[in-house]
């Protein structure tokens, strides 16, 4: 591998400490030295010329499970400086999966039946290693995926044998390096599971340095109860809890992040809890009939039964077809949607919370994806840190790197220091910005110059390099 010397860069090292001017030496896959006036005759010199060097961004919340194998260039990720993705969120993972039929909603976000071909976690890890994507990959095990393996009907609680079956599969996946368990209790395919079912499963995480993440049972009016339910799973099992994409959804719920963040803060004094979030006031997923409302705009990104209605608002479709919103939504199923269901102040408060880290929640299989897929990380740096001054650059980078690595137990990642993996992004702090929009979502961020993954140059001057360097990351206790 090429040895690199990056000269004259302002280093924001991922720990939140103030930036400092220095050089960085990369040998093989590691950062070997950080210091002034470094010399190395064998190194390729990169003149940082006043740019900022930060640890490669860690996207803690993705649905790239099968995409990192099918599209290993990972263009939406690497172009925004992301060097590690965590997959398997919201209860849906590509492994360990044994599908009898088409994937139930929302597992269909990850791909079609033929994409679920990893009956064991080890099968999946090997497939990632073989594909060698541009970014590193670490994975959670999804509760809904486990349910779908052992249950003939997802719309009821699991019985004791089924819970035992799921526990066995989770235990094996943890042995093979899974980061932990995720749930997606708001979705119909997991909504009927009891708290007890989840608590029993999470018992497998105890003393394993593993984590519990959850797309909670509700992000609407009963959100505080949903948070309590999530915290209890962690409390009784002594396991860290991450609330996925913490938000207050629904017009009647706007402004209540004061309450949710207070509860998060109080709970953090008793047990290890945190959240992730994306920097937009619109969410996106499959089209959920329970979320159909005229209180805010719902934009249809795709529809299997009526593809001609994709990329229109639900209201438009209802008007054109002379139906109510709900009738139109039923006609479109299965479908994908962007819901403009949050208020800007809530998004800012969650971003600013000391308990949050950044995750894009991007949906790579959506033909017209929410812009977070291509823009989430530069948006935090450009719009929220530089323009709105919600937090310093150091704090913003910390929320995307060091803090994320710590929380998800990724060893030697997320920091710039000697001995760490050389995952590095070079960007211009004065110009970095997201340019992906809701109408034109597939656009590369601006202001990103180079991205290194495990010491290899993966992206430079807006060009994805042909060589890929991503690794599969197993949980740190292994
Ligand atoms: Zn989710």
PDB file of N, CA, C and O in Angstrom, residues 5 102 129 179 242-243 261 299 302 307-308 415 461:
ATOM      1  N   UNK A   5       1.853  11.171   3.321  1.00  0.00           N
ATOM      2  CA  UNK A   5       2.122  12.218   4.293  1.00  0.00           C
ATOM      3  C   UNK A   5       1.213  13.393   3.938  1.00  0.00           C
ATOM      4  O   UNK A   5       1.345  13.980   2.863  1.00  0.00           O
ATOM      5  N   UNK A 102     -41.860 -13.238  -0.099  1.00  0.00           N
ATOM      6  CA  UNK A 102     -41.311 -11.893  -0.324  1.00  0.00           C
ATOM      7  C   UNK A 102     -41.073 -11.224   1.030  1.00  0.00           C
ATOM      8  O   UNK A 102     -41.756 -11.537   2.005  1.00  0.00           O
ATOM      9  N   UNK A 129     -16.924  -9.078   2.958  1.00  0.00           N
ATOM     10  CA  UNK A 129     -15.472  -9.131   2.759  1.00  0.00           C
ATOM     11  C   UNK A 129     -15.122  -9.431   1.306  1.00  0.00           C
ATOM     12  O   UNK A 129     -14.183  -8.872   0.747  1.00  0.00           O
ATOM     13  N   UNK A 179     -23.056  -6.226  16.292  1.00  0.00           N
ATOM     14  CA  UNK A 179     -22.919  -5.148  17.282  1.00  0.00           C
ATOM     15  C   UNK A 179     -23.995  -5.202  18.349  1.00  0.00           C
ATOM     16  O   UNK A 179     -23.815  -4.694  19.448  1.00  0.00           O
ATOM     17  N   UNK A 242     -29.805   2.963  22.380  1.00  0.00           N
ATOM     18  CA  UNK A 242     -29.784   4.094  21.450  1.00  0.00           C
ATOM     19  C   UNK A 242     -31.163   4.218  20.828  1.00  0.00           C
ATOM     20  O   UNK A 242     -31.672   3.269  20.235  1.00  0.00           O
ATOM     21  N   UNK A 243     -31.779   5.396  21.007  1.00  0.00           N
ATOM     22  CA  UNK A 243     -33.053   5.665  20.341  1.00  0.00           C
ATOM     23  C   UNK A 243     -32.718   6.112  18.925  1.00  0.00           C
ATOM     24  O   UNK A 243     -31.980   7.066  18.723  1.00  0.00           O
ATOM     25  N   UNK A 261     -36.098  15.271  25.359  1.00  0.00           N
ATOM     26  CA  UNK A 261     -34.676  15.436  25.676  1.00  0.00           C
ATOM     27  C   UNK A 261     -34.456  15.507  27.182  1.00  0.00           C
ATOM     28  O   UNK A 261     -33.423  15.063  27.689  1.00  0.00           O
ATOM     29  N   UNK A 299     -44.977  13.059   0.340  1.00  0.00           N
ATOM     30  CA  UNK A 299     -44.506  12.956  -1.041  1.00  0.00           C
ATOM     31  C   UNK A 299     -44.263  11.482  -1.347  1.00  0.00           C
ATOM     32  O   UNK A 299     -43.574  10.786  -0.588  1.00  0.00           O
ATOM     33  N   UNK A 302     -42.047   6.224  -4.509  1.00  0.00           N
ATOM     34  CA  UNK A 302     -42.247   5.099  -5.426  1.00  0.00           C
ATOM     35  C   UNK A 302     -43.557   4.406  -5.083  1.00  0.00           C
ATOM     36  O   UNK A 302     -44.069   4.544  -3.949  1.00  0.00           O
ATOM     37  N   UNK A 307     -46.916   2.923 -10.468  1.00  0.00           N
ATOM     38  CA  UNK A 307     -45.657   3.656 -10.655  1.00  0.00           C
ATOM     39  C   UNK A 307     -45.850   5.028 -11.315  1.00  0.00           C
ATOM     40  O   UNK A 307     -45.031   5.927 -11.128  1.00  0.00           O
ATOM     41  N   UNK A 308     -46.948   5.187 -12.040  1.00  0.00           N
ATOM     42  CA  UNK A 308     -47.174   6.469 -12.725  1.00  0.00           C
ATOM     43  C   UNK A 308     -47.431   7.607 -11.722  1.00  0.00           C
ATOM     44  O   UNK A 308     -47.320   8.773 -12.066  1.00  0.00           O
ATOM     45  N   UNK A 415     -11.197   8.600  15.410  1.00  0.00           N
ATOM     46  CA  UNK A 415     -10.248   9.579  15.954  1.00  0.00           C
ATOM     47  C   UNK A 415      -9.022   9.653  15.045  1.00  0.00           C
ATOM     48  O   UNK A 415      -8.672   8.680  14.384  1.00  0.00           O
ATOM     49  N   UNK A 461     -10.951  14.595  -5.482  1.00  0.00           N
ATOM     50  CA  UNK A 461     -11.417  15.575  -6.482  1.00  0.00           C
ATOM     51  C   UNK A 461     -12.680  15.096  -7.184  1.00  0.00           C
ATOM     52  O   UNK A 461     -12.769  15.099  -8.398  1.00  0.00           O
TER      53      UNK A 461
END
